[in-house]
CSV table of C-alpha atoms and ligand atoms in Angstrom, one decimal:
chain,number,residue,atom,x,y,z
A,1,MET,CA,23.4,-44.6,-7.8
A,2,SER,CA,23.0,-48.4,-7.0
A,3,ALA,CA,23.0,-48.9,-3.1
A,4,ASN,CA,26.6,-50.4,-2.9
A,5,GLN,CA,28.0,-47.1,-3.9
A,6,LEU,CA,25.7,-45.6,-1.8
A,7,ASP,CA,26.9,-47.2,0.9
A,8,ASN,CA,31.0,-46.9,0.0
A,9,LYS,CA,31.8,-43.7,2.0
A,10,SER,CA,34.5,-42.8,-0.8
A,11,HIS,CA,32.4,-43.3,-3.5
A,12,ALA,CA,32.3,-41.8,-7.2
A,13,TRP,CA,28.8,-41.5,-8.6
A,14,SER,CA,28.2,-44.1,-11.2
A,15,ALA,CA,30.7,-45.9,-13.1
A,16,LEU,CA,30.4,-43.4,-15.7
A,17,PHE,CA,32.8,-40.7,-12.8
A,18,SER,CA,36.9,-42.0,-13.2
A,19,GLU,CA,37.7,-39.7,-9.1
A,20,PRO,CA,35.8,-39.1,-5.9
A,21,MET,CA,34.5,-36.0,-5.2
A,22,SER,CA,37.2,-34.2,-2.9
A,23,GLU,CA,36.5,-33.4,0.6
A,24,LEU,CA,35.7,-29.6,0.2
A,25,VAL,CA,33.7,-30.3,-2.8
A,26,GLN,CA,31.5,-32.7,-0.7
A,27,ARG,CA,30.8,-30.6,2.0
A,28,TYR,CA,30.2,-27.7,-0.1
A,29,THR,CA,27.3,-29.8,-2.6
A,30,ALA,CA,26.1,-32.0,0.6
A,31,SER,CA,23.1,-30.6,2.5
A,32,VAL,CA,22.1,-33.2,4.7
A,33,SER,CA,23.1,-30.8,7.7
A,34,PHE,CA,20.1,-28.9,7.3
A,35,ASP,CA,17.5,-30.8,4.8
A,36,ARG,CA,17.4,-33.3,6.8
A,37,ARG,CA,15.1,-31.4,8.7
A,38,LEU,CA,12.5,-32.6,5.8
A,39,ALA,CA,12.7,-36.0,6.5
A,40,ALA,CA,9.5,-36.8,7.7
A,41,VAL,CA,7.7,-35.3,4.7
A,42,ASP,CA,10.2,-37.0,2.5
A,43,ILE,CA,9.1,-40.1,4.2
A,44,GLU,CA,5.7,-39.4,4.1
A,45,GLY,CA,6.0,-38.3,0.3
A,46,SER,CA,7.6,-41.8,-0.6
A,47,LEU,CA,4.8,-43.6,1.3
A,48,ALA,CA,2.4,-42.1,-1.5
A,49,HIS,CA,4.4,-42.6,-4.2
A,50,ALA,CA,5.2,-46.3,-3.4
A,51,GLU,CA,1.6,-46.7,-2.7
A,52,MET,CA,0.6,-44.9,-6.0
A,53,LEU,CA,3.4,-47.4,-8.0
A,54,ALA,CA,1.8,-50.8,-7.0
A,55,ALA,CA,-1.6,-49.4,-6.9
A,56,GLN,CA,-0.9,-48.5,-10.8
A,57,GLY,CA,1.5,-52.3,-11.4
A,58,ILE,CA,4.6,-50.5,-11.5
A,59,ILE,CA,6.1,-51.9,-8.7
A,60,SER,CA,4.9,-55.4,-6.8
A,61,GLU,CA,2.6,-55.4,-3.5
A,62,PRO,CA,5.0,-57.3,-1.9
A,63,ASP,CA,7.7,-54.9,-3.0
A,64,ALA,CA,5.3,-51.9,-1.9
A,65,GLU,CA,4.5,-53.7,1.5
A,66,ALA,CA,8.5,-53.6,2.3
A,67,ILE,CA,9.2,-50.0,0.9
A,68,GLU,CA,6.3,-49.0,4.1
A,69,ARG,CA,7.5,-50.8,6.6
A,70,GLY,CA,11.5,-50.1,5.7
A,71,LEU,CA,10.4,-46.4,5.5
A,72,LYS,CA,8.3,-46.7,9.0
A,73,GLN,CA,11.3,-48.3,10.8
A,74,ILE,CA,13.9,-45.4,9.1
A,75,SER,CA,11.3,-42.7,10.5
A,76,GLN,CA,11.9,-44.1,13.8
A,77,GLU,CA,15.2,-44.3,13.8
A,78,ILE,CA,15.6,-40.6,12.9
A,79,GLU,CA,12.8,-39.7,15.9
A,80,ARG,CA,15.0,-41.2,18.3
A,81,GLY,CA,18.1,-40.2,16.8
A,82,ALA,CA,19.5,-43.3,16.4
A,83,PHE,CA,19.8,-42.9,12.2
A,84,GLU,CA,23.2,-42.2,10.9
A,85,TRP,CA,23.2,-39.0,8.5
A,86,GLN,CA,26.1,-39.4,5.8
A,87,LEU,CA,27.8,-36.5,4.5
A,88,VAL,CA,28.6,-38.9,1.4
A,89,LEU,CA,25.4,-39.4,0.6
A,90,GLU,CA,25.2,-35.8,-0.1
A,91,ASP,CA,21.0,-35.2,0.9
A,92,VAL,CA,18.0,-35.6,3.5
A,93,HIS,CA,16.7,-38.4,0.0
A,94,LEU,CA,20.0,-40.6,-0.8
A,95,ASN,CA,20.2,-40.7,3.0
A,96,ILE,CA,16.9,-42.4,3.4
A,97,GLU,CA,16.7,-43.9,0.1
A,98,ALA,CA,20.6,-45.7,1.0
A,99,ARG,CA,19.1,-46.8,4.5
A,100,LEU,CA,15.8,-48.1,2.5
A,101,THR,CA,18.1,-50.4,0.5
A,102,GLN,CA,20.7,-51.6,3.3
A,103,LEU,CA,17.3,-52.7,4.9
A,104,ILE,CA,14.9,-53.9,2.3
A,105,GLY,CA,17.0,-54.6,-0.6
A,106,ASP,CA,15.8,-54.5,-4.1
A,107,ALA,CA,12.9,-52.9,-3.1
A,108,GLY,CA,14.0,-50.3,-1.9
A,109,LYS,CA,16.0,-49.6,-5.4
A,110,ARG,CA,12.5,-49.6,-6.8
A,111,LEU,CA,11.0,-46.3,-4.8
A,112,HIS,CA,12.7,-44.5,-6.8
A,113,THR,CA,11.1,-45.7,-10.2
A,114,GLY,CA,9.0,-42.3,-11.7
A,115,ARG,CA,10.7,-40.1,-9.8
A,116,SER,CA,13.7,-37.7,-9.7
A,117,ARG,CA,15.3,-36.0,-6.4
A,118,ASN,CA,13.8,-32.4,-8.4
A,119,ASP,CA,10.6,-33.3,-8.1
A,120,GLN,CA,11.1,-35.5,-4.9
A,121,VAL,CA,12.9,-31.8,-3.4
A,122,ALA,CA,9.7,-29.4,-4.6
A,123,THR,CA,7.2,-31.8,-3.0
A,124,ASP,CA,9.2,-32.2,0.2
A,125,ILE,CA,9.7,-28.7,0.9
A,126,ARG,CA,6.3,-27.8,-0.4
A,127,LEU,CA,4.5,-30.2,2.3
A,128,TRP,CA,6.8,-29.1,4.7
A,129,LEU,CA,6.1,-25.4,4.1
A,130,ARG,CA,2.2,-26.5,4.2
A,131,GLY,CA,2.4,-27.6,8.1
A,132,GLU,CA,4.6,-24.6,9.2
A,133,ILE,CA,2.2,-21.9,7.5
A,134,ASP,CA,-0.6,-23.8,9.5
A,135,GLY,CA,1.6,-23.6,12.6
A,136,ILE,CA,1.9,-19.6,11.8
A,137,SER,CA,-1.3,-19.0,11.3
A,138,THR,CA,-2.4,-20.8,14.6
A,139,LEU,CA,0.0,-18.0,16.2
A,140,LEU,CA,-1.0,-15.4,14.8
A,141,ARG,CA,-4.8,-16.2,15.5
A,142,GLU,CA,-3.3,-16.2,19.4
A,143,LEU,CA,-1.6,-13.1,19.3
A,144,GLN,CA,-4.6,-11.6,17.8
A,145,ARG,CA,-6.5,-13.0,20.6
A,146,ALA,CA,-4.2,-11.3,23.3
A,147,LEU,CA,-4.7,-8.0,22.0
A,148,VAL,CA,-8.0,-8.2,21.8
A,149,ASP,CA,-8.3,-9.2,25.1
A,150,VAL,CA,-6.2,-6.8,26.0
A,151,ALA,CA,-7.9,-3.8,24.3
A,152,ALA,CA,-11.3,-4.8,25.5
A,153,GLN,CA,-9.7,-4.1,28.9
A,154,HIS,CA,-9.1,-0.7,27.6
A,155,VAL,CA,-11.9,0.6,25.3
A,156,GLU,CA,-11.9,3.8,27.9
A,157,THR,CA,-8.3,4.4,28.3
A,158,VAL,CA,-7.3,7.5,26.4
A,159,MET,CA,-4.2,8.0,24.6
A,160,PRO,CA,-2.8,10.6,22.3
A,161,GLY,CA,-2.8,9.3,19.2
A,162,PHE,CA,0.2,10.5,16.9
A,163,THR,CA,1.0,11.4,13.4
A,164,HIS,CA,4.7,12.4,12.2
A,165,LEU,CA,5.1,11.2,16.3
A,166,GLN,CA,3.5,14.6,17.0
A,167,VAL,CA,0.6,14.3,19.4
A,168,ALA,CA,-2.7,14.5,16.8
A,169,GLN,CA,-6.0,13.8,18.4
A,170,PRO,CA,-6.7,11.5,21.7
A,171,VAL,CA,-7.6,7.7,20.5
A,172,SER,CA,-8.9,4.6,22.4
A,173,PHE,CA,-5.8,2.6,23.8
A,174,ALA,CA,-8.1,-0.2,22.5
A,175,HIS,CA,-8.7,1.5,19.1
A,176,HIS,CA,-4.5,1.3,18.8
A,177,LEU,CA,-4.0,-2.1,19.9
A,178,LEU,CA,-7.0,-3.1,16.9
A,179,ALA,CA,-5.1,-1.2,14.9
A,180,TYR,CA,-2.5,-4.6,14.7
A,181,VAL,CA,-5.3,-6.9,15.0
A,182,GLU,CA,-6.5,-6.1,11.3
A,183,MET,CA,-2.8,-6.2,10.2
A,184,PHE,CA,-2.2,-9.7,11.4
A,185,ALA,CA,-5.9,-10.3,10.0
A,186,ARG,CA,-4.2,-9.6,6.6
A,187,ASP,CA,-1.1,-10.9,7.4
A,188,ASP,CA,-3.2,-14.9,8.0
A,189,ALA,CA,-5.4,-14.3,4.9
A,190,ARG,CA,-2.0,-13.6,3.0
A,191,LEU,CA,-0.7,-17.0,4.3
A,192,ALA,CA,-4.2,-18.9,3.5
A,193,ASP,CA,-3.8,-17.4,0.2
A,194,VAL,CA,-0.2,-18.0,-0.6
A,195,ARG,CA,-1.2,-21.7,1.2
A,196,GLN,CA,-3.1,-22.8,-2.0
A,197,ARG,CA,-0.2,-22.3,-4.0
A,198,VAL,CA,2.2,-24.1,-1.5
A,199,ASN,CA,-0.1,-27.4,-1.7
A,200,GLN,CA,0.4,-28.6,-5.2
A,201,LEU,CA,2.1,-31.1,-6.3
A,202,PRO,CA,5.4,-31.4,-8.3
A,203,LEU,CA,5.7,-35.4,-8.4
A,204,GLY,CA,5.6,-37.2,-11.5
A,205,SER,CA,7.3,-34.3,-13.0
A,206,ALA,CA,10.1,-36.6,-12.9
A,207,ALA,CA,13.6,-35.0,-13.6
A,208,LEU,CA,12.0,-32.4,-15.8
A,209,ALA,CA,9.9,-33.8,-18.4
A,210,GLY,CA,7.4,-36.0,-16.8
A,211,THR,CA,8.0,-40.0,-17.0
A,212,THR,CA,7.5,-43.1,-19.1
A,213,TYR,CA,5.7,-45.1,-16.2
A,214,PRO,CA,2.1,-44.8,-15.9
A,215,LEU,CA,2.0,-42.4,-13.2
A,216,ASP,CA,-1.4,-41.4,-11.0
A,217,ARG,CA,0.3,-37.8,-10.0
A,218,GLU,CA,-4.2,-37.3,-8.8
A,219,HIS,CA,-4.0,-40.3,-6.4
A,220,VAL,CA,-0.6,-39.0,-4.8
A,221,ALA,CA,-1.9,-35.6,-4.7
A,222,ARG,CA,-4.9,-37.2,-3.0
A,223,THR,CA,-3.0,-39.1,-0.5
A,224,LEU,CA,-0.6,-36.1,0.4
A,225,HIS,CA,-3.7,-33.8,0.9
A,226,MET,CA,-2.8,-31.3,-1.9
A,227,ASP,CA,-5.3,-29.1,-3.8
A,228,GLY,CA,-3.8,-29.9,-7.1
A,229,VAL,CA,-0.8,-31.1,-9.4
A,230,CYS,CA,1.6,-28.7,-11.0
A,231,GLN,CA,0.3,-28.8,-14.4
A,232,ASN,CA,4.3,-28.7,-16.1
A,233,SER,CA,6.7,-30.9,-15.5
A,234,LEU,CA,9.1,-27.8,-16.0
A,235,ASP,CA,8.0,-25.8,-14.1
A,236,GLY,CA,7.0,-28.1,-11.5
A,237,VAL,CA,10.5,-28.7,-10.5
A,238,SER,CA,12.6,-25.6,-10.9
A,239,ASP,CA,10.0,-22.6,-9.6
A,240,ARG,CA,10.6,-21.8,-5.9
A,241,ASP,CA,7.9,-18.7,-6.3
A,242,PHE,CA,5.6,-20.3,-3.6
A,243,ALA,CA,8.5,-20.2,-1.2
A,244,ILE,CA,9.2,-16.1,-2.4
A,245,GLU,CA,5.5,-15.3,-1.6
A,246,PHE,CA,6.0,-17.5,1.5
A,247,CYS,CA,8.8,-15.5,2.6
A,248,ALA,CA,7.0,-12.0,1.6
A,249,ALA,CA,4.3,-12.5,3.7
A,250,ALA,CA,6.6,-13.5,6.7
A,251,SER,CA,8.3,-10.4,6.1
A,252,LEU,CA,4.9,-8.2,6.0
A,253,ILE,CA,3.9,-10.1,9.5
A,254,MET,CA,7.3,-9.3,10.8
A,255,VAL,CA,7.0,-5.5,9.4
A,256,HIS,CA,4.1,-5.7,11.4
A,257,VAL,CA,5.7,-7.0,14.4
A,258,SER,CA,8.4,-4.5,14.0
A,259,ARG,CA,6.4,-1.2,13.9
A,260,LEU,CA,4.8,-2.6,17.3
A,261,ALA,CA,8.2,-3.4,19.0
A,262,GLU,CA,9.1,0.1,18.3
A,263,GLU,CA,5.9,1.4,19.8
A,264,LEU,CA,6.7,-1.1,22.9
A,265,VAL,CA,10.3,0.6,23.0
A,266,LEU,CA,8.6,3.8,23.1
A,267,TRP,CA,5.7,3.4,25.3
A,268,MET,CA,8.5,1.9,28.0
A,269,ASN,CA,10.6,4.9,27.9
A,270,GLN,CA,10.6,7.0,31.0
A,271,ASN,CA,9.5,9.7,29.3
A,272,PHE,CA,6.0,8.0,28.1
A,273,ALA,CA,5.9,5.7,30.5
A,274,PHE,CA,2.7,4.4,29.0
A,275,ILE,CA,3.2,0.5,29.9
A,276,ARG,CA,5.3,-2.0,31.7
A,277,ILE,CA,6.3,-4.9,30.3
A,278,ALA,CA,6.8,-8.3,32.4
A,279,ASP,CA,10.6,-8.5,33.8
A,280,ARG,CA,11.1,-11.9,32.0
A,281,PHE,CA,11.3,-10.0,28.8
A,282,THR,CA,13.5,-7.5,29.9
A,283,THR,CA,17.4,-7.3,30.6
A,284,GLY,CA,19.4,-5.5,33.0
A,285,SER,CA,22.2,-3.4,31.8
A,286,SER,CA,26.2,-4.7,33.0
A,287,ILE,CA,26.8,-1.2,34.2
A,288,MET,CA,24.0,1.1,35.0
A,289,PRO,CA,22.0,-0.4,37.6
A,290,GLN,CA,19.0,1.3,37.2
A,291,LYS,CA,18.3,0.2,33.7
A,292,LYS,CA,15.8,-1.8,32.6
A,293,ASN,CA,16.1,-2.8,28.7
A,294,PRO,CA,13.4,-3.9,25.9
A,295,ASP,CA,15.6,-6.6,24.6
A,296,VAL,CA,13.0,-8.6,23.3
A,297,PRO,CA,10.9,-6.1,21.4
A,298,GLU,CA,14.3,-4.7,20.0
A,299,LEU,CA,15.8,-8.0,19.0
A,300,ALA,CA,12.0,-8.3,17.1
A,301,ARG,CA,12.7,-5.3,14.9
A,302,GLY,CA,16.1,-6.3,13.9
A,303,LYS,CA,14.9,-9.9,13.4
A,304,THR,CA,12.6,-8.1,10.8
A,305,GLY,CA,16.1,-7.4,8.6
A,306,ARG,CA,16.9,-10.8,8.7
A,307,VAL,CA,13.5,-12.1,7.4
A,308,VAL,CA,13.3,-9.6,4.7
A,309,GLY,CA,17.1,-10.5,3.8
A,310,HIS,CA,16.1,-13.9,2.9
A,311,LEU,CA,13.2,-13.2,0.9
A,312,MET,CA,15.7,-10.5,-0.9
A,313,GLY,CA,18.0,-13.6,-0.7
A,314,LEU,CA,15.5,-16.2,-2.5
A,315,ILE,CA,14.3,-13.7,-4.6
A,316,MET,CA,18.2,-13.4,-5.9
A,317,LEU,CA,18.8,-17.4,-6.3
A,318,MET,CA,15.3,-17.6,-8.5
A,319,LYS,CA,16.5,-14.6,-11.0
A,320,GLY,CA,18.5,-16.0,-14.1
A,321,GLN,CA,18.0,-19.9,-13.5
A,322,PRO,CA,17.3,-21.4,-16.9
A,323,LEU,CA,14.8,-24.2,-16.8
A,324,ALA,CA,14.5,-26.1,-15.0
A,325,TYR,CA,15.7,-27.6,-12.3
A,326,ASN,CA,19.7,-26.2,-11.2
A,327,LYS,CA,21.6,-27.1,-8.2
A,328,ASP,CA,20.8,-23.0,-6.6
A,329,ASN,CA,17.4,-24.1,-5.7
A,330,GLN,CA,19.3,-26.2,-3.2
A,331,GLU,CA,20.1,-22.9,-1.4
A,332,ASP,CA,16.3,-22.4,-0.8
A,333,LYS,CA,15.9,-23.9,2.4
A,334,GLU,CA,18.2,-22.5,4.7
A,335,PRO,CA,16.7,-18.9,4.3
A,336,LEU,CA,13.2,-20.8,4.5
A,337,PHE,CA,13.3,-22.5,7.1
A,338,ASP,CA,15.0,-19.5,9.0
A,339,THR,CA,12.0,-17.4,8.2
A,340,VAL,CA,9.8,-20.0,9.5
A,341,ASP,CA,11.7,-20.5,12.7
A,342,THR,CA,12.4,-16.6,13.2
A,343,VAL,CA,8.6,-15.8,12.4
A,344,ARG,CA,7.4,-19.0,14.8
A,345,ASP,CA,9.4,-17.6,17.9
A,346,THR,CA,9.0,-14.0,17.2
A,347,LEU,CA,4.9,-14.6,17.4
A,348,ARG,CA,5.3,-17.0,20.1
A,349,ILE,CA,6.8,-14.4,22.5
A,350,PHE,CA,4.6,-11.2,21.3
A,351,ALA,CA,1.5,-13.0,22.1
A,352,GLU,CA,3.0,-14.1,25.4
A,353,MET,CA,4.6,-10.6,25.9
A,354,ILE,CA,1.5,-8.5,25.3
A,355,GLY,CA,-1.5,-10.9,26.3
A,356,GLY,CA,0.4,-12.9,29.5
A,357,GLN,CA,-0.6,-16.1,30.0
A,358,LEU,CA,-4.3,-17.6,30.3
A,359,ASN,CA,-4.8,-18.7,33.9
A,360,PRO,CA,-7.4,-21.6,33.0
A,361,ALA,CA,-9.1,-21.6,36.6
A,362,THR,CA,-10.3,-17.7,36.5
A,363,GLY,CA,-10.0,-17.4,32.4
A,364,ASP,CA,-7.7,-14.3,32.7
A,365,ARG,CA,-4.7,-13.3,31.9
A,366,GLU,CA,-2.1,-12.8,34.0
A,367,GLY,CA,2.0,-11.3,33.1
A,368,GLY,CA,1.3,-9.6,30.0
A,369,ILE,CA,1.7,-5.6,29.8
A,370,ARG,CA,0.8,-3.1,32.4
A,371,VAL,CA,-1.1,0.1,30.9
A,372,ASN,CA,-0.6,3.2,33.1
A,373,ALA,CA,-3.6,4.8,31.9
A,374,ASP,CA,-2.9,8.3,34.0
A,375,ALA,CA,0.2,8.5,32.3
A,376,MET,CA,-1.5,8.2,28.7
A,377,GLN,CA,-4.3,10.2,29.7
A,378,ALA,CA,-2.1,12.5,30.7
A,379,ALA,CA,-0.5,12.8,27.9
A,380,ALA,CA,-2.8,13.2,25.6
A,381,GLN,CA,-3.9,16.6,27.5
A,382,LYS,CA,-0.7,18.4,26.9
A,383,GLY,CA,-0.2,17.9,23.6
A,384,TYR,CA,-3.6,19.7,22.3
A,385,ALA,CA,-5.2,17.1,21.2
A,386,THR,CA,-8.6,18.3,21.0
A,387,ALA,CA,-7.6,21.1,19.0
A,388,THR,CA,-9.1,19.6,15.8
A,389,ASP,CA,-12.3,19.1,17.9
A,390,LEU,CA,-12.7,23.0,18.8
A,391,ALA,CA,-12.3,23.4,14.9
A,392,ASP,CA,-15.0,21.4,14.2
A,393,TYR,CA,-17.3,22.8,17.0
A,394,LEU,CA,-16.8,26.2,15.6
A,395,VAL,CA,-17.8,24.7,11.7
A,396,LYS,CA,-20.8,23.9,13.4
A,397,LYS,CA,-21.5,27.4,14.5
A,398,GLY,CA,-21.3,28.0,10.9
A,399,LEU,CA,-17.8,28.9,10.4
A,400,PRO,CA,-15.7,28.0,7.5
A,401,PHE,CA,-13.1,25.1,8.1
A,402,ARG,CA,-10.2,26.8,7.2
A,403,ASP,CA,-11.3,30.2,9.3
A,404,ALA,CA,-11.7,27.9,12.6
A,405,HIS,CA,-8.5,26.2,12.0
A,406,GLU,CA,-6.9,29.3,12.0
A,407,THR,CA,-9.0,30.5,15.5
A,408,VAL,CA,-8.0,27.5,16.9
A,409,ALA,CA,-4.6,28.1,16.2
A,410,ARG,CA,-4.4,31.3,18.1
A,411,ALA,CA,-5.9,29.5,20.9
A,412,VAL,CA,-3.2,27.5,20.9
A,413,LYS,CA,-0.7,29.6,20.9
A,414,THR,CA,-2.4,31.5,23.9
A,415,ALA,CA,-3.0,28.1,25.9
A,416,GLN,CA,0.8,27.6,25.0
A,417,GLU,CA,1.7,30.8,26.6
A,418,ARG,CA,-0.2,30.2,29.7
A,419,GLY,CA,0.8,26.7,29.8
A,420,CYS,CA,-2.5,25.6,29.9
A,421,ASP,CA,-4.3,22.9,28.1
A,422,LEU,CA,-7.5,24.4,26.1
A,423,SER,CA,-9.5,22.8,28.2
A,424,GLU,CA,-8.3,25.1,31.2
A,425,LEU,CA,-8.9,28.2,29.3
A,426,PRO,CA,-11.4,30.5,30.6
A,427,LEU,CA,-14.3,30.8,28.8
A,428,ASP,CA,-14.0,34.7,28.2
A,429,VAL,CA,-10.6,34.0,26.8
A,430,LEU,CA,-11.9,31.5,24.3
A,431,GLN,CA,-14.9,33.8,23.4
A,432,GLY,CA,-12.3,36.5,22.7
A,433,PHE,CA,-11.6,33.8,19.8
A,434,HIS,CA,-14.9,33.5,18.7
A,435,ALA,CA,-17.8,35.2,19.8
A,436,ALA,CA,-19.9,32.1,18.7
A,437,ILE,CA,-17.9,29.6,21.5
A,438,GLU,CA,-20.3,28.8,24.4
A,439,ARG,CA,-20.2,27.4,27.9
A,440,ASP,CA,-21.2,23.7,25.9
A,441,VAL,CA,-17.5,24.0,24.2
A,442,TYR,CA,-15.8,22.5,27.3
A,443,ASP,CA,-17.7,19.2,26.2
A,444,VAL,CA,-15.9,19.0,22.9
A,445,LEU,CA,-12.6,19.9,24.9
A,446,SER,CA,-12.6,16.8,26.8
A,447,LEU,CA,-10.8,13.6,25.8
A,448,HIS,CA,-13.9,11.7,26.2
A,449,GLY,CA,-15.8,14.3,24.4
A,450,SER,CA,-13.3,14.1,21.5
A,451,LEU,CA,-13.4,9.9,21.4
A,452,ASN,CA,-17.1,10.0,21.6
A,453,ALA,CA,-17.6,13.0,19.0
A,454,ARG,CA,-15.8,9.7,16.4
A,455,ASN,CA,-18.8,7.8,16.2
A,456,THR,CA,-18.7,6.4,12.7
A,457,LEU,CA,-17.4,3.2,11.3
A,458,GLY,CA,-13.7,2.2,12.2
A,459,GLY,CA,-13.5,5.3,14.4
A,460,THR,CA,-12.7,5.7,17.7
A,461,ALA,CA,-15.5,6.2,19.7
A,462,PRO,CA,-16.1,3.6,22.1
A,463,ALA,CA,-19.2,2.2,20.9
A,464,GLN,CA,-17.4,1.5,17.7
A,465,VAL,CA,-14.5,0.0,19.3
A,466,LYS,CA,-16.7,-2.2,21.2
A,467,LYS,CA,-18.4,-3.4,18.0
A,468,GLN,CA,-14.8,-4.5,16.7
A,469,ILE,CA,-14.0,-6.4,19.6
A,470,ALA,CA,-17.4,-8.4,19.2
A,471,ARG,CA,-16.5,-8.7,15.4
A,472,HIS,CA,-13.0,-9.9,15.8
A,473,ARG,CA,-14.0,-12.4,19.2
A,474,ALA,CA,-16.4,-13.5,16.7
A,475,ARG,CA,-14.0,-14.2,14.2
A,476,LEU,CA,-11.8,-15.6,16.2
A,477,ALA,CA,-13.8,-18.2,17.9
A,478,SER,CA,-13.5,-20.8,15.7
A,479,ALA,CA,-9.6,-23.3,16.2
A,480,GLY,CA,-9.3,-22.9,12.3
A,481,HIS,CA,-9.8,-20.2,10.3
B,501,LIG,N1,19.6,-31.3,-2.2
B,501,LIG,C1,18.9,-31.2,-4.0
B,501,LIG,C2,18.2,-30.1,-3.5
B,501,LIG,O1,17.9,-29.6,-2.6
B,501,LIG,C3,17.9,-31.9,-3.9
B,501,LIG,C4,17.7,-32.2,-5.8
B,501,LIG,C5,19.1,-32.5,-6.3
B,501,LIG,N2,18.7,-32.8,-7.4
B,501,LIG,C6,19.8,-32.7,-8.7
B,501,LIG,N3,19.9,-33.0,-9.8
B,501,LIG,N4,21.0,-32.7,-8.0
B,501,LIG,O2,17.8,-29.2,-4.1
């Protein structure tokens, strides 16, 4: 497309076309309304390309300088909001190129030498996504820090641990929170892994088969701080597996957030009353004056569906596409953008909702979740959470585990009938279940006794939990990875 045609709003593509697109088709095919978000990386890629073209003697130095000047001006125009985006110019690439030619004339028309929009757009998305991955990684680490800091306050806070959402065994609340830290740490590692495959340069693949100009692709990759160069031009322009992988990693982040969200909702319920979250993360009801609804965690749970949906969308977008580039791929952007926006907002809001804000004067966190340790403890007490401890006690006295299990089941039944906890059964009653039971049984029937007994690596004993907190703090101390 020549610059004059680019300037002309009612153009057909070239001399080859006998009629212009209808307005509907124009609107249907245009992507500029959303892909203008790639403008900064589009310019970054073009600058690197032009510099290399000049270094290789493919365009002149003065042309490269004019291109650089023009692109920098365009970048400022876009930042100022002064750039005039035109639907008729279809996408971000053609809009910028047309303006460049308007500004600097023929030199602008030389920028696209040895390049196609196919390798250009693939490069843009990769550059953009690389930056977003780094941003999300930072947010993941902030959320982990918030969880670790809250955990550090609650090493000795006992809550009921659940299986099947039934009270199972007592656990430290810190231990419970640190389970999420593990999940988010893996999510971060997954992103770092995906990043290596995102950070490969398609530019130089041209439309599909490579180019006749003596490009130095490695030069461009170095300029753009990419880890390598796509080694097959057909693959470079056409596959979006890196975006799919990213959406899979993002989906797992959201799945983990969603599990935490579900727990926050439960814990806020009056029948649990384990925690409160700050009012700014809740809303009232328009009819029921007493209500405080956990809208933020609920929305995070809901938005998880949206992110997983984008993953499905991208997978379906890719399947069945013949090599090489197809216009289908233009549909990769909106799901990808929305995934990034949703994950970023969610992580930011969760870090603050859980950890509050850091007071720079005191180094303390303020306004995060408030924990009702008494309610947690009472709930753990209610559910016979130390029944396994009693069974283990009997095993240590020589009973086979299955017999101990049965004996304790009878003890629990009696306690239920009396409406009390195991630790509240008198010694003679306990001894009625088994003669080996002695006074020291009450040590294992206490919640803290139960916690302390699980003192193996990865267990909930406060001594173990403290070690884990120290490990996470050391890991999260560095600004980077
Ligand atoms: N807007 C297009 C996209 O997002 C750019 C590539 C267009 N290439 C083409 N041959 N029509 O994929």
